[in-house]
Every structure is written in C-alpha cells, then in structure tokens.
PDB file of C-alpha atoms in Angstrom:
ATOM      1  CA  MET A1289      -3.382  10.773 -14.611  1.00 89.00           C
ATOM      2  CA  THR A1290      -5.475  12.517 -11.967  1.00 91.00           C
ATOM      3  CA  VAL A1291      -6.247  10.576  -8.792  1.00 91.00           C
ATOM      4  CA  PRO A1292      -9.413  11.889  -7.088  1.00 89.00           C
ATOM      5  CA  SER A1293      -8.949  12.771  -3.432  1.00 91.00           C
ATOM      6  CA  GLY A1294     -10.101  10.156  -0.950  1.00 91.00           C
ATOM      7  CA  LEU A1295     -10.327   7.249  -3.401  1.00 93.00           C
ATOM      8  CA  SER A1296      -8.392   3.997  -3.533  1.00 93.00           C
ATOM      9  CA  VAL A1297      -6.696   3.455  -6.891  1.00 95.00           C
ATOM     10  CA  ALA A1298      -5.041   0.167  -7.805  1.00 95.00           C
ATOM     11  CA  VAL A1299      -2.062   0.571 -10.136  1.00 96.00           C
ATOM     12  CA  VAL A1300      -1.726  -2.404 -12.460  1.00 96.00           C
ATOM     13  CA  GLY A1301       0.806  -3.249 -15.144  1.00 94.00           C
ATOM     14  CA  ARG A1302       4.478  -2.853 -15.875  1.00 92.00           C
ATOM     15  CA  GLY A1303       5.861   0.313 -14.319  1.00 93.00           C
ATOM     16  CA  ALA A1304       3.409   0.401 -11.408  1.00 94.00           C
ATOM     17  CA  SER A1305       6.181   0.606  -8.804  1.00 94.00           C
ATOM     18  CA  THR A1306       7.699   3.535 -10.690  1.00 94.00           C
ATOM     19  CA  VAL A1307       4.390   5.370 -10.416  1.00 94.00           C
ATOM     20  CA  ALA A1308       4.370   4.618  -6.682  1.00 95.00           C
ATOM     21  CA  ALA A1309       7.886   6.010  -6.287  1.00 96.00           C
ATOM     22  CA  LEU A1310       7.066   9.146  -8.283  1.00 95.00           C
ATOM     23  CA  ALA A1311       3.951   9.865  -6.234  1.00 95.00           C
ATOM     24  CA  GLY A1312       5.974  10.401  -3.045  1.00 94.00           C
ATOM     25  CA  ARG A1313       9.111  11.776  -4.693  1.00 95.00           C
ATOM     26  CA  LEU A1314      11.241   8.735  -4.000  1.00 95.00           C
ATOM     27  CA  THR A1315      12.352   9.236  -7.575  1.00 95.00           C
ATOM     28  CA  GLU A1316      12.112  12.202  -9.945  1.00 95.00           C
ATOM     29  CA  PRO A1317      10.289  12.248 -13.290  1.00 93.00           C
ATOM     30  CA  GLU A1318      12.447  12.657 -16.392  1.00 92.00           C
ATOM     31  CA  GLU A1319       9.831  15.093 -17.662  1.00 91.00           C
ATOM     32  CA  GLY A1320       6.523  16.445 -16.461  1.00 93.00           C
ATOM     33  CA  VAL A1321       5.528  17.216 -12.896  1.00 94.00           C
ATOM     34  CA  ILE A1322       3.812  15.459  -9.985  1.00 95.00           C
ATOM     35  CA  LEU A1323       1.261  17.573  -8.108  1.00 95.00           C
ATOM     36  CA  LEU A1324      -0.235  17.090  -4.658  1.00 94.00           C
ATOM     37  CA  ASP A1325      -3.394  19.154  -4.245  1.00 91.00           C
ATOM     38  CA  GLY A1326      -2.147  21.277  -7.140  1.00 92.00           C
ATOM     39  CA  VAL A1327       1.297  21.901  -5.606  1.00 95.00           C
ATOM     40  CA  PRO A1328       4.406  20.507  -7.377  1.00 96.00           C
ATOM     41  CA  LEU A1329       6.169  18.055  -5.071  1.00 96.00           C
ATOM     42  CA  PRO A1330       9.554  19.868  -5.307  1.00 95.00           C
ATOM     43  CA  GLU A1331       7.910  22.919  -3.718  1.00 96.00           C
ATOM     44  CA  LEU A1332       7.105  20.943  -0.565  1.00 94.00           C
ATOM     45  CA  GLY A1333       9.729  20.662   2.158  1.00 94.00           C
ATOM     46  CA  ARG A1334      10.976  17.193   3.080  1.00 91.00           C
ATOM     47  CA  ASP A1335       9.182  17.150   6.444  1.00 91.00           C
ATOM     48  CA  GLU A1336       5.951  18.442   4.908  1.00 94.00           C
ATOM     49  CA  LEU A1337       6.107  15.827   2.160  1.00 94.00           C
ATOM     50  CA  ARG A1338       6.795  12.946   4.556  1.00 92.00           C
ATOM     51  CA  GLN A1339       3.871  13.974   6.735  1.00 93.00           C
ATOM     52  CA  ALA A1340       1.598  14.124   3.678  1.00 94.00           C
ATOM     53  CA  VAL A1341       2.662  10.883   1.953  1.00 95.00           C
ATOM     54  CA  GLY A1342       3.139   7.515   3.645  1.00 93.00           C
ATOM     55  CA  TYR A1343       4.442   4.231   2.234  1.00 95.00           C
ATOM     56  CA  ALA A1344       4.278   0.491   2.830  1.00 95.00           C
ATOM     57  CA  PHE A1345       6.553  -1.779   0.778  1.00 95.00           C
ATOM     58  CA  ALA A1346       6.832  -5.422  -0.213  1.00 93.00           C
ATOM     59  CA  ARG A1347      10.089  -5.633   1.770  1.00 93.00           C
ATOM     60  CA  PRO A1348       9.799  -3.018   4.515  1.00 94.00           C
ATOM     61  CA  ALA A1349      12.907  -1.835   6.332  1.00 94.00           C
ATOM     62  CA  LEU A1350      12.229  -2.610   9.985  1.00 94.00           C
ATOM     63  CA  VAL A1351      14.058  -0.042  12.117  1.00 94.00           C
ATOM     64  CA  GLY A1352      13.907   0.285  15.889  1.00 94.00           C
ATOM     65  CA  ALA A1353      14.986  -1.317  19.141  1.00 96.00           C
ATOM     66  CA  THR A1354      11.666  -3.097  19.712  1.00 97.00           C
ATOM     67  CA  VAL A1355       8.630  -4.183  17.730  1.00 97.00           C
ATOM     68  CA  HIS A1356       6.765  -1.202  19.197  1.00 97.00           C
ATOM     69  CA  ASP A1357       9.483   1.126  17.920  1.00 97.00           C
ATOM     70  CA  VAL A1358       9.200  -0.327  14.414  1.00 96.00           C
ATOM     71  CA  ILE A1359       5.532   0.601  14.189  1.00 97.00           C
ATOM     72  CA  ALA A1360       5.911   3.950  15.962  1.00 97.00           C
ATOM     73  CA  LEU A1361       8.723   5.172  13.692  1.00 95.00           C
ATOM     74  CA  GLY A1362       7.465   8.007  11.535  1.00 92.00           C
ATOM     75  CA  PRO A1363       7.240  11.747  10.922  1.00 90.00           C
ATOM     76  CA  ARG A1364       5.319  12.358  14.149  1.00 89.00           C
ATOM     77  CA  ALA A1365       5.247  10.791  17.602  1.00 89.00           C
ATOM     78  CA  VAL A1366       2.457   8.299  18.283  1.00 93.00           C
ATOM     79  CA  GLY A1367       1.378   6.607  21.501  1.00 94.00           C
ATOM     80  CA  THR A1368       0.932   2.994  22.482  1.00 96.00           C
ATOM     81  CA  ASP A1369      -2.801   3.001  21.750  1.00 97.00           C
ATOM     82  CA  VAL A1370      -2.185   4.166  18.178  1.00 96.00           C
ATOM     83  CA  VAL A1371       0.556   1.572  17.678  1.00 97.00           C
ATOM     84  CA  ARG A1372      -1.656  -1.281  18.839  1.00 97.00           C
ATOM     85  CA  ALA A1373      -4.678  -0.112  16.871  1.00 96.00           C
ATOM     86  CA  ALA A1374      -2.522   0.078  13.732  1.00 95.00           C
ATOM     87  CA  ALA A1375      -1.205  -3.430  14.393  1.00 97.00           C
ATOM     88  CA  ARG A1376      -4.753  -4.742  14.723  1.00 96.00           C
ATOM     89  CA  SER A1377      -5.726  -3.166  11.399  1.00 94.00           C
ATOM     90  CA  ALA A1378      -2.665  -4.751   9.766  1.00 95.00           C
ATOM     91  CA  ARG A1379      -3.479  -8.116  11.376  1.00 96.00           C
ATOM     92  CA  ALA A1380      -0.131  -8.000  13.196  1.00 96.00           C
ATOM     93  CA  ASP A1381      -1.414  -7.799  16.782  1.00 97.00           C
ATOM     94  CA  GLY A1382      -1.906 -11.550  17.135  1.00 95.00           C
ATOM     95  CA  PHE A1383       1.611 -12.649  16.297  1.00 95.00           C
ATOM     96  CA  VAL A1384       3.170  -9.692  18.147  1.00 97.00           C
ATOM     97  CA  ARG A1385       1.376 -10.667  21.350  1.00 96.00           C
ATOM     98  CA  ARG A1386       2.760 -14.185  21.024  1.00 95.00           C
ATOM     99  CA  LEU A1387       6.340 -12.894  21.091  1.00 94.00           C
ATOM    100  CA  PRO A1388       8.185 -13.295  24.442  1.00 92.00           C
ATOM    101  CA  GLY A1389       7.932  -9.611  25.274  1.00 95.00           C
ATOM    102  CA  GLY A1390       4.959  -8.677  23.133  1.00 96.00           C
ATOM    103  CA  TYR A1391       5.381  -5.189  21.686  1.00 97.00           C
ATOM    104  CA  GLY A1392       8.455  -4.699  23.871  1.00 97.00           C
ATOM    105  CA  THR A1393      10.310  -7.631  22.286  1.00 97.00           C
ATOM    106  CA  PRO A1394      13.740  -6.545  20.980  1.00 97.00           C
ATOM    107  CA  LEU A1395      13.670  -6.575  17.198  1.00 94.00           C
ATOM    108  CA  ASP A1396      16.687  -8.882  16.989  1.00 92.00           C
ATOM    109  CA  LYS A1397      14.817 -11.372  19.217  1.00 93.00           C
ATOM    110  CA  ALA A1398      11.715 -11.392  17.028  1.00 93.00           C
ATOM    111  CA  PRO A1399      12.282 -13.625  13.989  1.00 89.00           C
ATOM    112  CA  MET A1400       9.535 -13.065  11.440  1.00 92.00           C
ATOM    113  CA  SER A1401       8.314 -14.511   8.185  1.00 93.00           C
ATOM    114  CA  GLY A1402       8.048 -12.319   5.118  1.00 93.00           C
ATOM    115  CA  GLY A1403       4.325 -11.932   5.677  1.00 94.00           C
ATOM    116  CA  GLU A1404       4.784 -10.913   9.316  1.00 95.00           C
ATOM    117  CA  ALA A1405       7.387  -8.332   8.328  1.00 95.00           C
ATOM    118  CA  GLN A1406       4.970  -6.964   5.728  1.00 96.00           C
ATOM    119  CA  ARG A1407       2.280  -6.650   8.384  1.00 96.00           C
ATOM    120  CA  LEU A1408       4.605  -4.604  10.596  1.00 97.00           C
ATOM    121  CA  GLY A1409       5.359  -2.363   7.626  1.00 96.00           C
ATOM    122  CA  LEU A1410       1.635  -1.967   7.005  1.00 96.00           C
ATOM    123  CA  ALA A1411       1.028  -1.207  10.688  1.00 96.00           C
ATOM    124  CA  ARG A1412       3.657   1.530  10.533  1.00 96.00           C
ATOM    125  CA  ALA A1413       1.877   3.074   7.538  1.00 94.00           C
ATOM    126  CA  PHE A1414      -1.498   2.828   9.311  1.00 94.00           C
ATOM    127  CA  ALA A1415      -0.063   4.489  12.423  1.00 95.00           C
ATOM    128  CA  HIS A1416       1.081   7.534  10.428  1.00 90.00           C
ATOM    129  CA  PRO A1417      -1.684   8.220   7.903  1.00 78.00           C
ATOM    130  CA  GLY A1418      -0.984  11.208   5.704  1.00 85.00           C
ATOM    131  CA  ARG A1419      -3.212  12.614   2.978  1.00 91.00           C
ATOM    132  CA  VAL A1420      -1.819   9.985   0.603  1.00 95.00           C
ATOM    133  CA  LEU A1421      -0.916   6.382   1.420  1.00 95.00           C
ATOM    134  CA  ILE A1422       1.010   4.302  -1.102  1.00 96.00           C
ATOM    135  CA  PHE A1423       1.108   0.517  -0.886  1.00 96.00           C
ATOM    136  CA  ASP A1424       3.785  -0.861  -3.211  1.00 95.00           C
ATOM    137  CA  ASP A1425       3.037  -4.582  -3.426  1.00 92.00           C
ATOM    138  CA  ALA A1426       2.763  -4.403   0.350  1.00 93.00           C
ATOM    139  CA  THR A1427       0.467  -7.429   0.713  1.00 92.00           C
ATOM    140  CA  SER A1428       2.280  -9.757  -1.695  1.00 90.00           C
ATOM    141  CA  SER A1429       3.498 -12.160   1.028  1.00 91.00           C
ATOM    142  CA  LEU A1430       0.184 -12.413   2.851  1.00 92.00           C
ATOM    143  CA  ASP A1431      -2.071 -15.421   2.583  1.00 91.00           C
ATOM    144  CA  THR A1432      -5.393 -14.911   0.832  1.00 89.00           C
ATOM    145  CA  VAL A1433      -7.482 -14.527   4.006  1.00 92.00           C
ATOM    146  CA  THR A1434      -5.102 -12.049   5.663  1.00 92.00           C
ATOM    147  CA  GLU A1435      -4.727 -10.102   2.420  1.00 90.00           C
ATOM    148  CA  LEU A1436      -8.501  -9.767   2.252  1.00 90.00           C
ATOM    149  CA  GLN A1437      -8.676  -8.529   5.845  1.00 91.00           C
ATOM    150  CA  VAL A1438      -5.878  -5.998   5.338  1.00 92.00           C
ATOM    151  CA  SER A1439      -7.368  -4.833   2.042  1.00 87.00           C
ATOM    152  CA  GLN A1440     -10.670  -4.231   3.797  1.00 85.00           C
ATOM    153  CA  ALA A1441      -8.824  -2.007   6.276  1.00 87.00           C
ATOM    154  CA  ILE A1442      -7.105  -0.150   3.435  1.00 87.00           C
ATOM    155  CA  THR A1443     -10.349   0.451   1.540  1.00 80.00           C
ATOM    156  CA  GLY A1444     -12.536   0.921   4.636  1.00 77.00           C
ATOM    157  CA  GLU A1445     -10.872   2.326   7.753  1.00 71.00           C
ATOM    158  CA  LEU A1446      -8.607   4.591   5.701  1.00 76.00           C
ATOM    159  CA  GLY A1447     -11.424   5.733   3.449  1.00 69.00           C
ATOM    160  CA  ASP A1448     -10.741   9.430   4.002  1.00 79.00           C
ATOM    161  CA  ARG A1449      -7.228   9.104   2.561  1.00 87.00           C
ATOM    162  CA  THR A1450      -6.125   8.909  -1.046  1.00 93.00           C
ATOM    163  CA  ARG A1451      -4.601   5.470  -1.565  1.00 94.00           C
ATOM    164  CA  LEU A1452      -2.423   4.130  -4.387  1.00 95.00           C
ATOM    165  CA  ILE A1453      -2.207   0.341  -4.297  1.00 95.00           C
ATOM    166  CA  VAL A1454       0.336  -1.468  -6.472  1.00 94.00           C
ATOM    167  CA  SER A1455      -0.634  -5.116  -6.739  1.00 88.00           C
ATOM    168  CA  ALA A1456      -0.509  -8.064  -9.107  1.00 89.00           C
ATOM    169  CA  ARG A1457      -3.600  -9.595  -7.495  1.00 89.00           C
ATOM    170  CA  ALA A1458      -6.863  -9.191  -9.376  1.00 92.00           C
ATOM    171  CA  ALA A1459      -8.798  -9.503  -6.119  1.00 89.00           C
ATOM    172  CA  THR A1460      -6.995  -6.423  -4.773  1.00 90.00           C
ATOM    173  CA  ALA A1461      -7.716  -4.436  -7.925  1.00 93.00           C
ATOM    174  CA  ALA A1462     -11.373  -5.465  -7.715  1.00 93.00           C
ATOM    175  CA  ARG A1463     -11.717  -3.919  -4.249  1.00 91.00           C
ATOM    176  CA  ALA A1464     -10.275  -0.536  -5.284  1.00 92.00           C
ATOM    177  CA  ASP A1465     -12.488   2.357  -6.352  1.00 93.00           C
ATOM    178  CA  LEU A1466     -10.562   2.719  -9.611  1.00 95.00           C
ATOM    179  CA  VAL A1467      -7.768   0.969 -11.490  1.00 97.00           C
ATOM    180  CA  ALA A1468      -4.965   2.813 -13.274  1.00 97.00           C
ATOM    181  CA  TRP A1469      -3.971   0.361 -15.996  1.00 97.00           C
ATOM    182  CA  LEU A1470      -0.458   0.907 -17.315  1.00 95.00           C
ATOM    183  CA  HIS A1471       0.467  -0.413 -20.737  1.00 88.00           C
ATOM    184  CA  GLU A1472       3.672   0.216 -22.707  1.00 84.00           C
ATOM    185  CA  GLY A1473       4.702   3.048 -20.435  1.00 82.00           C
ATOM    186  CA  ARG A1474       1.414   4.932 -20.479  1.00 90.00           C
ATOM    187  CA  VAL A1475      -1.840   5.005 -18.580  1.00 94.00           C
ATOM    188  CA  ARG A1476      -4.079   3.040 -20.901  1.00 95.00           C
ATOM    189  CA  ALA A1477      -7.176   3.524 -18.766  1.00 96.00           C
ATOM    190  CA  LEU A1478      -8.421   4.818 -15.433  1.00 96.00           C
ATOM    191  CA  ALA A1479     -11.647   2.982 -14.730  1.00 96.00           C
ATOM    192  CA  GLY A1480     -13.318   0.419 -12.515  1.00 96.00           C
ATOM    193  CA  HIS A1481     -12.027  -3.149 -12.406  1.00 97.00           C
ATOM    194  CA  ASP A1482     -15.380  -4.519 -13.609  1.00 96.00           C
ATOM    195  CA  THR A1483     -15.208  -2.336 -16.711  1.00 97.00           C
ATOM    196  CA  LEU A1484     -11.578  -3.173 -17.496  1.00 97.00           C
ATOM    197  CA  TRP A1485     -12.093  -6.903 -16.913  1.00 96.00           C
ATOM    198  CA  ARG A1486     -13.986  -7.113 -20.212  1.00 96.00           C
ATOM    199  CA  ASP A1487     -10.706  -6.458 -22.041  1.00 95.00           C
ATOM    200  CA  PRO A1488      -8.612  -9.636 -22.547  1.00 94.00           C
ATOM    201  CA  ALA A1489      -5.419  -7.555 -22.483  1.00 93.00           C
ATOM    202  CA  TYR A1490      -6.296  -6.334 -18.998  1.00 95.00           C
ATOM    203  CA  ARG A1491      -7.078  -9.843 -17.787  1.00 94.00           C
ATOM    204  CA  ALA A1492      -3.707 -10.947 -19.139  1.00 93.00           C
ATOM    205  CA  GLU A1493      -1.976  -8.604 -16.668  1.00 93.00           C
ATOM    206  CA  PHE A1494      -2.894 -11.104 -13.940  1.00 90.00           C
ATOM    207  CA  ALA A1495      -2.116 -14.323 -15.834  1.00 77.00           C
ATOM    208  CA  PRO A1496      -1.115 -16.990 -15.214  1.00 56.00           C
ATOM    209  CA  ALA A1497      -0.333 -16.859 -11.498  1.00 49.00           C
ATOM    210  CA  VAL A1498      -3.456 -15.164 -10.184  1.00 44.00           C
ATOM    211  CA  GLN A1499      -6.045 -15.356 -12.915  1.00 39.00           C
ATOM    212  CA  ASP A1500      -7.933 -18.121 -11.064  1.00 38.00           C
ATOM    213  CA  ARG A1501      -8.118 -15.852  -8.015  1.00 38.00           C
ATOM    214  CA  ALA A1502      -9.536 -13.168 -10.299  1.00 39.00           C
ATOM    215  CA  GLY A1503     -12.360 -15.478 -11.219  1.00 39.00           C
ATOM    216  CA  SER A1504     -13.221 -15.999  -7.569  1.00 36.00           C
ATOM    217  CA  VAL A1505     -14.026 -12.322  -7.070  1.00 35.00           C
ATOM    218  CA  ARG A1506     -16.131 -11.848 -10.165  1.00 33.00           C
TER     219      ARG A1506
END
C-alpha cells in the first residue's frame, strides 16, 4: 500500500490498528519493509522518527503535572499559544477552561470522561504535527457532533500532513480522501469511500453498530 503525501486515508477493517502501529514503528513487520518518503523506518533515528510521525490513541496516556503539560509533551518544545490553539482544534479548550485552574490545573485534580481524555490526546497530536499523523480510533469516545468537528480539523487544518485514520465509523471514512480497506489480512482496495460503499462486503465492515450513521452521510 502506498499512501500519497498530504492525503487523509481512513484504514478500515480487521487489522487496522496493526497498520497504524507499523506506520510509526511501534511494532515491526514480520516481513517486508515500511518506508517514509522512500526511507526504511529502521534507518531513521528514534528522535527523527518521533518528530516525523505523531500519534493519537483511543486511550491516550496523559503524562504531565498539569493539563498544559499534557498537551505540550512531545518531541519539541511548544509555547502556550500553540497549546491553546491545539486544544481549540481538538474541541478541548471549553472543558479545560472550566477546570478550577484552567490549563494550569494539576492533572490529578482534573477528572475527565473518556471523551475529554481523547480530546487532550488529540490536542497533543495537533500541537506536534509531524509529516505523518496517525489517529488510532482516537475519536471513538466522542459524541457525533464533536467527532464531526474534530474530523473537520483533521481533514482541513492539517491538510498539509499525511494522515492515517483508524475508525469504525462510516462517517469518518466518508470524510477521508481515500480508504484503505483491509480484508483477511490484506489491503483489498485503496479507493474513495463512495466507490467502496457500493460493495456490500465493505458496508458490512460498519454493521450493525454504525451502519445507520453511514446512511446519514450518503
């Protein structure tokens, strides 16, 4: 599979999270090689790789003394303006400002829902954009409206980055430039969501939990 530079590609089907892990060398392939701009990932140093590839996860590890520190943590130092802009893009700014100390609230004094934690993880990824951003089910706990807003940021504001988006939501796949459809351990197709939607086997990837949502975006 070749992912064109600067496009958003939804990864759909069993094994999608494995593809996400391989793309940033969180795991190694049993055979074959992963290339970034033609360079095998093992030839890149750890620091170089972490600056080039960023992640947001379904269950992000929140590390830092304060909420600000959580978002700022990354391969390079970022200022307050960048942290707050990233939080706004991730739709985290509103709930952070409602905390007793805002961005300075100690992390252990900032109880959060799963969706709020995901938004902080997304803000951290937005604050440290590399050439490739990988979202591994990173919007799964968001409500439909917030997921739409965050997805618009992923496909719009970050449009100069290559983005891999693992998601079980048809609406998310529909907003991506391309969909990499995995089936029985292989890439069955790399095409637009509209094209793939004609195939009942592709539609079944989203059934039964989100197929109704798929209909709403057609």
